[in-house]
mmCIF file of C-alpha atoms in Angstrom:
data_model
loop_
_atom_site.group_PDB
_atom_site.id
_atom_site.type_symbol
_atom_site.label_atom_id
_atom_site.label_comp_id
_atom_site.label_asym_id
_atom_site.label_seq_id
_atom_site.Cartn_x
_atom_site.Cartn_y
_atom_site.Cartn_z
ATOM 1 C CA MET A 1 -14.149 134.104 -25.262
ATOM 2 C CA ALA A 2 -16.925 131.478 -25.415
ATOM 3 C CA MET A 3 -20.367 132.621 -26.439
ATOM 4 C CA GLN A 4 -22.903 132.705 -23.606
ATOM 5 C CA LEU A 5 -25.858 130.617 -24.726
ATOM 6 C CA SER A 6 -29.374 130.760 -23.314
ATOM 7 C CA ARG A 7 -30.614 127.197 -23.062
ATOM 8 C CA PRO A 8 -34.388 127.214 -22.337
ATOM 9 C CA GLY A 9 -34.354 123.511 -21.524
ATOM 10 C CA MET A 10 -31.885 123.880 -18.658
ATOM 11 C CA LEU A 11 -32.822 124.582 -15.062
ATOM 12 C CA ASP A 12 -31.073 127.845 -14.094
ATOM 13 C CA ASN A 13 -28.617 127.443 -16.994
ATOM 14 C CA GLY A 14 -27.212 124.221 -15.548
ATOM 15 C CA GLY A 15 -27.683 120.473 -15.650
ATOM 16 C CA ASN A 16 -29.599 118.538 -18.287
ATOM 17 C CA GLN A 17 -30.260 120.683 -21.356
ATOM 18 C CA ASN A 18 -33.637 118.963 -21.890
ATOM 19 C CA ALA A 19 -34.887 119.016 -18.287
ATOM 20 C CA LEU A 20 -37.595 121.671 -18.793
ATOM 21 C CA PHE A 21 -38.894 120.615 -22.179
ATOM 22 C CA LEU A 22 -42.400 119.119 -22.353
ATOM 23 C CA LYS A 23 -42.614 115.343 -22.255
ATOM 24 C CA GLN A 24 -45.386 114.083 -24.542
ATOM 25 C CA PHE A 25 -47.397 111.021 -23.527
ATOM 26 C CA ALA A 26 -46.802 108.322 -26.136
ATOM 27 C CA GLY A 27 -50.304 106.939 -25.750
ATOM 28 C CA GLU A 28 -49.131 103.466 -24.731
ATOM 29 C CA VAL A 29 -48.455 101.989 -21.327
ATOM 30 C CA LEU A 30 -45.418 99.689 -21.360
ATOM 31 C CA ALA A 31 -46.924 97.035 -19.130
ATOM 32 C CA THR A 32 -45.359 93.693 -18.390
ATOM 33 C CA PHE A 33 -46.199 91.205 -21.118
ATOM 34 C CA GLU A 34 -48.865 88.700 -20.202
ATOM 35 C CA GLU A 35 -47.359 85.283 -19.624
ATOM 36 C CA ALA A 36 -48.974 82.487 -21.593
ATOM 37 C CA CYS A 37 -51.136 80.323 -19.324
ATOM 38 C CA VAL A 38 -51.797 76.912 -20.865
ATOM 39 C CA MET A 39 -53.090 74.579 -18.151
ATOM 40 C CA MET A 40 -56.614 75.744 -17.273
ATOM 41 C CA PRO A 41 -58.277 74.595 -20.536
ATOM 42 C CA CYS A 42 -56.388 71.294 -20.524
ATOM 43 C CA HIS A 43 -57.596 69.538 -17.388
ATOM 44 C CA THR A 44 -60.730 68.678 -15.405
ATOM 45 C CA VAL A 45 -62.424 71.675 -13.757
ATOM 46 C CA ARG A 46 -65.451 71.547 -11.460
ATOM 47 C CA THR A 47 -67.280 74.440 -9.787
ATOM 48 C CA ILE A 48 -69.004 74.175 -6.397
ATOM 49 C CA SER A 49 -71.335 76.746 -4.852
ATOM 50 C CA ASN A 50 -70.366 75.995 -1.260
ATOM 51 C CA GLY A 51 -68.278 73.619 0.824
ATOM 52 C CA SER A 52 -64.568 73.178 1.430
ATOM 53 C CA SER A 53 -63.804 70.292 -0.928
ATOM 54 C CA ALA A 54 -65.123 68.074 -3.714
ATOM 55 C CA GLN A 55 -64.986 64.290 -3.905
ATOM 56 C CA PHE A 56 -64.072 62.284 -7.015
ATOM 57 C CA PRO A 57 -64.853 58.546 -6.555
ATOM 58 C CA ALA A 58 -62.130 56.252 -7.922
ATOM 59 C CA VAL A 59 -62.932 52.801 -9.347
ATOM 60 C CA GLY A 60 -60.519 50.164 -10.617
ATOM 61 C CA THR A 61 -61.024 47.638 -13.412
ATOM 62 C CA ALA A 62 -63.027 44.401 -13.511
ATOM 63 C CA ASN A 63 -61.967 40.975 -14.802
ATOM 64 C CA ALA A 64 -63.720 38.642 -17.254
ATOM 65 C CA ARG A 65 -63.576 34.817 -16.872
ATOM 66 C CA TYR A 66 -64.851 31.860 -18.908
ATOM 67 C CA HIS A 67 -67.453 29.961 -16.906
ATOM 68 C CA THR A 68 -67.544 26.207 -16.573
ATOM 69 C CA PRO A 69 -71.144 24.918 -16.603
ATOM 70 C CA GLY A 70 -72.361 23.902 -13.171
ATOM 71 C CA GLU A 71 -69.760 25.823 -11.171
ATOM 72 C CA SER A 72 -70.673 28.473 -8.651
ATOM 73 C CA ILE A 73 -69.738 32.005 -9.716
ATOM 74 C CA ILE A 74 -69.490 32.937 -6.043
ATOM 75 C CA GLU A 75 -67.512 30.009 -4.635
ATOM 76 C CA ASP A 76 -65.654 28.358 -7.526
ATOM 77 C CA GLN A 77 -62.773 29.362 -9.796
ATOM 78 C CA ASP A 78 -62.235 29.054 -13.523
ATOM 79 C CA ALA A 79 -59.838 26.622 -15.215
ATOM 80 C CA GLY A 80 -56.945 28.974 -14.527
ATOM 81 C CA SER A 81 -57.664 29.058 -10.765
ATOM 82 C CA ASN A 82 -58.958 32.624 -10.985
ATOM 83 C CA ASP A 83 -62.008 33.763 -9.027
ATOM 84 C CA TYR A 84 -65.062 34.436 -11.136
ATOM 85 C CA LEU A 85 -65.871 37.507 -9.049
ATOM 86 C CA SER A 86 -63.762 40.623 -9.583
ATOM 87 C CA PRO A 87 -62.234 42.285 -6.508
ATOM 88 C CA MET A 88 -63.041 45.868 -7.488
ATOM 89 C CA ALA A 89 -60.593 48.467 -6.191
ATOM 90 C CA THR A 90 -62.351 51.589 -4.949
ATOM 91 C CA GLY A 91 -61.141 54.824 -3.453
ATOM 92 C CA GLU A 92 -61.684 58.535 -3.646
ATOM 93 C CA ILE A 93 -59.819 61.674 -4.519
ATOM 94 C CA THR A 94 -60.734 64.750 -2.504
ATOM 95 C CA ILE A 95 -59.693 68.150 -3.807
ATOM 96 C CA THR A 96 -59.671 70.717 -1.027
ATOM 97 C CA ILE A 97 -60.193 74.414 -1.639
ATOM 98 C CA ASN A 98 -56.989 76.292 -0.883
ATOM 99 C CA ASP A 99 -56.823 79.455 1.169
ATOM 100 C CA LEU A 100 -57.954 82.609 -0.618
ATOM 101 C CA LEU A 101 -55.284 83.718 -3.092
ATOM 102 C CA LEU A 102 -55.239 87.431 -3.775
ATOM 103 C CA SER A 103 -53.304 90.291 -5.294
ATOM 104 C CA GLY A 104 -53.921 93.843 -4.081
ATOM 105 C CA VAL A 105 -52.954 97.425 -4.952
ATOM 106 C CA PHE A 106 -53.829 100.732 -3.284
ATOM 107 C CA VAL A 107 -53.903 103.881 -5.419
ATOM 108 C CA ALA A 108 -54.008 107.265 -3.686
ATOM 109 C CA ASN A 109 -56.371 109.911 -5.073
ATOM 110 C CA ILE A 110 -53.623 112.485 -5.430
ATOM 111 C CA ASP A 111 -51.429 110.123 -7.413
ATOM 112 C CA GLU A 112 -54.262 109.128 -9.738
ATOM 113 C CA ALA A 113 -55.157 112.791 -10.305
ATOM 114 C CA LYS A 114 -51.572 113.640 -11.264
ATOM 115 C CA SER A 115 -51.234 110.676 -13.606
ATOM 116 C CA HIS A 116 -51.922 111.241 -17.306
ATOM 117 C CA TRP A 117 -52.791 107.605 -18.049
ATOM 118 C CA ASP A 118 -55.411 105.151 -16.746
ATOM 119 C CA VAL A 119 -53.626 103.713 -13.741
ATOM 120 C CA ARG A 120 -56.328 101.511 -12.299
ATOM 121 C CA SER A 121 -57.231 99.568 -15.446
ATOM 122 C CA GLU A 122 -53.638 98.487 -16.024
ATOM 123 C CA TYR A 123 -53.092 97.623 -12.371
ATOM 124 C CA THR A 124 -56.171 95.366 -12.318
ATOM 125 C CA ARG A 125 -54.998 93.619 -15.485
ATOM 126 C CA GLN A 126 -51.653 92.860 -13.904
ATOM 127 C CA MET A 127 -53.283 91.532 -10.722
ATOM 128 C CA GLY A 128 -55.424 89.182 -12.793
ATOM 129 C CA TYR A 129 -52.349 87.958 -14.645
ATOM 130 C CA ALA A 130 -50.579 87.298 -11.351
ATOM 131 C CA LEU A 131 -53.366 84.999 -10.147
ATOM 132 C CA ALA A 132 -53.657 83.210 -13.494
ATOM 133 C CA ASN A 133 -49.905 82.617 -13.531
ATOM 134 C CA ALA A 134 -50.041 81.198 -9.996
ATOM 135 C CA ALA A 135 -52.710 78.655 -10.998
ATOM 136 C CA ASP A 136 -50.793 77.649 -14.129
ATOM 137 C CA THR A 137 -47.540 77.143 -12.223
ATOM 138 C CA THR A 138 -49.241 75.156 -9.465
ATOM 139 C CA LEU A 139 -50.946 72.800 -11.935
ATOM 140 C CA ILE A 140 -47.658 72.053 -13.717
ATOM 141 C CA ASN A 141 -45.946 71.361 -10.394
ATOM 142 C CA TYR A 142 -48.765 69.035 -9.311
ATOM 143 C CA GLY A 143 -48.522 67.200 -12.611
ATOM 144 C CA LEU A 144 -44.824 66.567 -12.109
ATOM 145 C CA ALA A 145 -45.338 65.544 -8.486
ATOM 146 C CA GLY A 146 -48.047 63.099 -9.604
ATOM 147 C CA ALA A 147 -45.792 61.553 -12.248
ATOM 148 C CA ARG A 148 -43.250 60.788 -9.501
ATOM 149 C CA ALA A 149 -45.722 59.556 -6.856
ATOM 150 C CA THR A 150 -45.198 56.049 -5.486
ATOM 151 C CA THR A 151 -48.706 55.628 -4.012
ATOM 152 C CA ASP A 152 -51.696 55.375 -6.339
ATOM 153 C CA ARG A 153 -55.215 56.722 -5.826
ATOM 154 C CA PHE A 154 -56.236 53.474 -4.091
ATOM 155 C CA GLY A 155 -53.489 53.848 -1.491
ATOM 156 C CA ASN A 156 -51.352 51.065 -2.974
ATOM 157 C CA THR A 157 -47.630 51.131 -3.733
ATOM 158 C CA GLY A 158 -45.825 49.216 -6.415
ATOM 159 C CA ALA A 159 -48.830 48.819 -8.736
ATOM 160 C CA ALA A 160 -47.405 50.389 -11.895
ATOM 161 C CA GLN A 161 -50.778 50.229 -13.663
ATOM 162 C CA TYR A 162 -52.103 53.188 -11.688
ATOM 163 C CA LEU A 163 -48.848 55.115 -11.198
ATOM 164 C CA GLY A 164 -47.213 57.802 -13.312
ATOM 165 C CA THR A 165 -44.082 57.468 -15.417
ATOM 166 C CA LYS A 166 -40.710 59.190 -15.546
ATOM 167 C CA ILE A 167 -38.797 59.017 -18.841
ATOM 168 C CA ASP A 168 -35.101 59.871 -19.164
ATOM 169 C CA VAL A 169 -34.717 61.548 -22.559
ATOM 170 C CA GLY A 170 -30.926 61.286 -22.352
ATOM 171 C CA ASP A 171 -29.973 64.676 -23.763
ATOM 172 C CA ALA A 172 -32.642 67.384 -23.563
ATOM 173 C CA ALA A 173 -30.462 69.692 -25.651
ATOM 174 C CA ASN A 174 -30.853 67.274 -28.545
ATOM 175 C CA GLY A 175 -34.115 67.680 -30.466
ATOM 176 C CA ALA A 176 -34.109 64.043 -31.611
ATOM 177 C CA HIS A 177 -33.871 62.805 -28.010
ATOM 178 C CA LEU A 178 -36.665 65.106 -26.923
ATOM 179 C CA LEU A 179 -38.895 63.994 -29.792
ATOM 180 C CA ALA A 180 -38.225 60.342 -28.957
ATOM 181 C CA GLY A 181 -39.109 61.023 -25.323
ATOM 182 C CA ILE A 182 -42.524 62.415 -26.296
ATOM 183 C CA VAL A 183 -43.178 59.365 -28.492
ATOM 184 C CA ASP A 184 -42.152 57.078 -25.603
ATOM 185 C CA ALA A 185 -44.577 58.984 -23.360
ATOM 186 C CA ALA A 186 -47.400 58.309 -25.831
ATOM 187 C CA GLN A 187 -46.502 54.612 -25.721
ATOM 188 C CA LYS A 188 -46.577 54.560 -21.900
ATOM 189 C CA LEU A 189 -50.001 56.221 -21.856
ATOM 190 C CA ASP A 190 -51.296 53.677 -24.373
ATOM 191 C CA GLU A 191 -49.956 50.798 -22.292
ATOM 192 C CA LYS A 192 -51.885 52.110 -19.277
ATOM 193 C CA ASN A 193 -55.112 52.478 -21.290
ATOM 194 C CA VAL A 194 -55.134 56.260 -20.982
ATOM 195 C CA PRO A 195 -57.513 57.741 -23.602
ATOM 196 C CA ALA A 196 -55.761 58.843 -26.786
ATOM 197 C CA ASN A 197 -57.679 62.106 -27.030
ATOM 198 C CA ASP A 198 -56.892 65.308 -25.088
ATOM 199 C CA ARG A 199 -53.211 64.563 -24.536
ATOM 200 C CA PHE A 200 -50.823 67.456 -23.976
ATOM 201 C CA CYS A 201 -47.100 68.089 -23.538
ATOM 202 C CA VAL A 202 -45.809 71.239 -21.842
ATOM 203 C CA LEU A 203 -42.250 72.334 -22.606
ATOM 204 C CA ALA A 204 -40.191 75.385 -21.778
ATOM 205 C CA PRO A 205 -39.381 77.531 -24.853
ATOM 206 C CA SER A 206 -35.777 76.280 -24.880
ATOM 207 C CA GLU A 207 -37.006 72.697 -25.415
ATOM 208 C CA TYR A 208 -40.018 73.588 -27.579
ATOM 209 C CA TYR A 209 -37.935 75.261 -30.281
ATOM 210 C CA LEU A 210 -35.562 72.309 -30.468
ATOM 211 C CA LEU A 211 -38.458 70.456 -32.102
ATOM 212 C CA VAL A 212 -38.805 73.276 -34.625
ATOM 213 C CA GLU A 213 -35.212 74.124 -35.444
ATOM 214 C CA GLU A 214 -32.925 71.229 -34.520
ATOM 215 C CA ASN A 215 -35.077 68.179 -35.172
ATOM 216 C CA LYS A 216 -37.439 68.902 -38.044
ATOM 217 C CA ASP A 217 -39.066 65.447 -38.129
ATOM 218 C CA ALA A 218 -41.993 66.925 -36.171
ATOM 219 C CA ILE A 219 -42.695 69.442 -38.962
ATOM 220 C CA ASN A 220 -41.205 67.670 -41.999
ATOM 221 C CA ARG A 221 -43.827 67.140 -44.707
ATOM 222 C CA ASP A 222 -41.946 64.047 -45.887
ATOM 223 C CA TYR A 223 -43.040 62.449 -42.584
ATOM 224 C CA GLY A 224 -46.723 63.286 -43.156
ATOM 225 C CA ASN A 225 -46.857 66.797 -41.723
ATOM 226 C CA ASP A 226 -50.638 67.207 -42.165
ATOM 227 C CA GLY A 227 -50.486 70.901 -41.266
ATOM 228 C CA ASN A 228 -48.507 70.196 -38.107
ATOM 229 C CA GLY A 229 -46.565 73.470 -38.235
ATOM 230 C CA SER A 230 -43.553 74.848 -40.044
ATOM 231 C CA LEU A 231 -40.174 76.431 -39.527
ATOM 232 C CA ALA A 232 -41.635 79.690 -40.853
ATOM 233 C CA SER A 233 -44.378 79.815 -38.222
ATOM 234 C CA GLY A 234 -42.178 78.408 -35.443
ATOM 235 C CA VAL A 235 -45.011 76.135 -34.352
ATOM 236 C CA VAL A 236 -45.269 72.406 -33.652
ATOM 237 C CA LEU A 237 -48.884 71.403 -33.118
ATOM 238 C CA SER A 238 -48.535 67.759 -32.088
ATOM 239 C CA VAL A 239 -46.245 64.736 -31.806
ATOM 240 C CA ALA A 240 -47.671 61.191 -31.672
ATOM 241 C CA GLY A 241 -51.138 62.652 -31.128
ATOM 242 C CA ILE A 242 -49.954 64.808 -28.212
ATOM 243 C CA GLN A 243 -50.583 68.534 -28.494
ATOM 244 C CA ILE A 244 -47.377 70.482 -27.833
ATOM 245 C CA LEU A 245 -47.596 73.569 -25.611
ATOM 246 C CA LYS A 246 -44.874 75.957 -24.495
ATOM 247 C CA SER A 247 -44.827 77.686 -21.145
ATOM 248 C CA ASN A 248 -42.519 79.814 -19.027
ATOM 249 C CA HIS A 249 -43.999 78.165 -15.949
ATOM 250 C CA MET A 250 -41.948 74.975 -16.128
ATOM 251 C CA PRO A 251 -39.964 74.669 -12.877
ATOM 252 C CA ALA A 252 -36.876 76.849 -12.614
ATOM 253 C CA ALA A 253 -36.321 75.909 -8.972
ATOM 254 C CA ASP A 254 -37.245 73.211 -6.496
ATOM 255 C CA TRP A 255 -40.845 73.480 -5.324
ATOM 256 C CA THR A 256 -42.414 73.338 -1.883
ATOM 257 C CA PRO A 257 -46.162 74.117 -1.741
ATOM 258 C CA ASP A 258 -47.092 77.241 0.209
ATOM 259 C CA ALA A 259 -48.846 76.874 3.555
ATOM 260 C CA GLY A 260 -52.106 77.998 1.948
ATOM 261 C CA ASP A 261 -51.953 75.157 -0.606
ATOM 262 C CA LEU A 262 -54.042 72.383 0.949
ATOM 263 C CA GLY A 263 -53.473 69.755 -1.763
ATOM 264 C CA THR A 264 -51.674 66.438 -1.398
ATOM 265 C CA ALA A 265 -48.302 67.463 -2.879
ATOM 266 C CA ALA A 266 -46.712 68.134 0.483
ATOM 267 C CA GLY A 267 -42.982 68.484 1.101
ATOM 268 C CA ALA A 268 -40.106 69.552 -1.113
ATOM 269 C CA HIS A 269 -39.895 68.507 -4.769
ATOM 270 C CA ASP A 270 -36.545 68.484 -6.557
ATOM 271 C CA PHE A 271 -37.223 69.545 -10.150
ATOM 272 C CA VAL A 272 -33.903 71.189 -11.069
ATOM 273 C CA GLY A 273 -31.368 68.523 -10.213
ATOM 274 C CA THR A 274 -30.489 69.656 -6.703
ATOM 275 C CA ALA A 275 -30.300 66.008 -5.664
ATOM 276 C CA GLY A 276 -31.463 64.151 -8.746
ATOM 277 C CA SER A 277 -32.764 64.546 -12.275
ATOM 278 C CA ILE A 278 -33.791 67.772 -14.028
ATOM 279 C CA THR A 279 -37.361 68.189 -15.294
ATOM 280 C CA LYS A 280 -37.687 69.090 -18.981
ATOM 281 C CA GLY A 281 -41.319 68.425 -19.845
ATOM 282 C CA LEU A 282 -44.712 67.191 -18.675
ATOM 283 C CA VAL A 283 -46.973 64.936 -20.744
ATOM 284 C CA PHE A 284 -50.514 64.398 -19.479
ATOM 285 C CA GLN A 285 -54.093 63.622 -20.397
ATOM 286 C CA ARG A 286 -57.009 65.883 -19.484
ATOM 287 C CA SER A 287 -58.242 63.561 -16.719
ATOM 288 C CA ALA A 288 -54.877 63.569 -14.911
ATOM 289 C CA LEU A 289 -55.366 66.791 -12.958
ATOM 290 C CA GLY A 290 -58.369 68.433 -11.345
ATOM 291 C CA THR A 291 -59.341 71.908 -10.201
ATOM 292 C CA VAL A 292 -62.299 72.715 -7.977
ATOM 293 C CA LYS A 293 -63.484 76.317 -8.003
ATOM 294 C CA LEU A 294 -65.368 77.849 -5.100
ATOM 295 C CA MET A 295 -64.783 81.509 -5.973
ATOM 296 C CA ASP A 296 -63.652 82.212 -9.531
ATOM 297 C CA LEU A 297 -61.251 84.976 -10.481
ATOM 298 C CA ALA A 298 -62.795 88.372 -9.716
ATOM 299 C CA VAL A 299 -61.597 91.924 -9.089
ATOM 300 C CA GLU A 300 -63.113 94.117 -6.368
ATOM 301 C CA THR A 301 -62.530 97.839 -5.795
ATOM 302 C CA GLU A 302 -63.373 99.994 -2.791
ATOM 303 C CA TYR A 303 -62.895 103.719 -2.296
ATOM 304 C CA GLN A 304 -61.642 104.426 1.231
ATOM 305 C CA VAL A 305 -62.429 107.929 2.461
ATOM 306 C CA GLU A 306 -60.194 107.717 5.516
ATOM 307 C CA ARG A 307 -57.192 106.855 3.333
ATOM 308 C CA GLN A 308 -58.196 108.991 0.336
ATOM 309 C CA GLY A 309 -57.646 106.332 -2.242
ATOM 310 C CA THR A 310 -58.939 103.171 -3.912
ATOM 311 C CA LEU A 311 -58.150 99.626 -2.767
ATOM 312 C CA MET A 312 -58.207 97.062 -5.594
ATOM 313 C CA VAL A 313 -58.113 93.331 -4.877
ATOM 314 C CA ALA A 314 -58.103 90.413 -7.328
ATOM 315 C CA ARG A 315 -58.866 87.048 -5.731
ATOM 316 C CA TYR A 316 -59.974 83.485 -6.226
ATOM 317 C CA ALA A 317 -60.554 80.395 -4.094
ATOM 318 C CA MET A 318 -59.853 77.086 -5.811
ATOM 319 C CA GLY A 319 -57.988 73.871 -5.187
ATOM 320 C CA HIS A 320 -55.767 71.775 -7.463
ATOM 321 C CA ASP A 321 -54.736 68.144 -7.173
ATOM 322 C CA ILE A 322 -53.936 64.885 -8.966
ATOM 323 C CA LEU A 323 -56.803 62.699 -10.201
ATOM 324 C CA ARG A 324 -55.111 59.954 -12.271
ATOM 325 C CA HIS A 325 -51.410 59.351 -11.712
ATOM 326 C CA GLU A 326 -51.134 56.963 -14.672
ATOM 327 C CA ALA A 327 -52.082 59.806 -17.038
ATOM 328 C CA LEU A 328 -48.933 61.749 -16.097
ATOM 329 C CA VAL A 329 -45.455 61.399 -17.610
ATOM 330 C CA GLU A 330 -42.392 63.453 -16.685
ATOM 331 C CA LEU A 331 -39.627 64.030 -19.247
ATOM 332 C CA ALA A 332 -36.314 64.452 -17.466
ATOM 333 C CA VAL A 333 -32.559 64.156 -17.814
#
């Protein structure tokens, strides 16, 4: 005959033997990890106190000619039949403030009272992360759209000087090909007179670590490492003067801007090879993209008596767009 045991952890001597035992709070909330946002410090940001948009005047380049004594600068031409006067290209870029972007949570009083951890502080953190991630993703998508654009900021088509570049790296799973693509991007930026400072390259982790593990030229001291990272740290700081960043916000699907996005990147954008090439990286200079802030990121809370709880809303109002197409390079396969 089996012994009849008294199991104090069971409910009515049945079910889970640990059901009634006390559960101790571990002292740590297992929140979702914050995604790394890399774009906001790496581009042009302006803040306005009121209005719906901000204007950025665009000016082209001037020419220089040798003058023949006695000739009219206004009416005559130089020995090469070029006008002395420069036809200056002018235009403007207008960045429009998007609709208000927000993230909200409602916490009932009774639920907060029963909870043994600080619910509201963690919820507000996660709402802030959601908005920051949205801005980061949008900026990367605009950068890629700008690299593919066929109309420059002066409204012209076919003038490669003011348009972005798309580089086929051949095999993105090969670290050497990826490294060569970044070097080619630096060359293209140089050829278009893009400033050599404040250049960045954003890669997904799968491509970033190819530079660390598979192709070690980027971190090899025999190539003049100069503190550029190591296999031990898993970091590559720069390639050809371009700072290397990794982000989980590189496109994982085709992108169509939401209705509340009032920028110029309208329509569908194929970034994952649905009908063309697959995006693997974005190289850009700080002046390539712009953000205009009307209402910066803020969190508001309101206790609602009629609903017996607290409404928490994180929101911002800003717009993103392309400023200089020629300062954008897409790495693709």
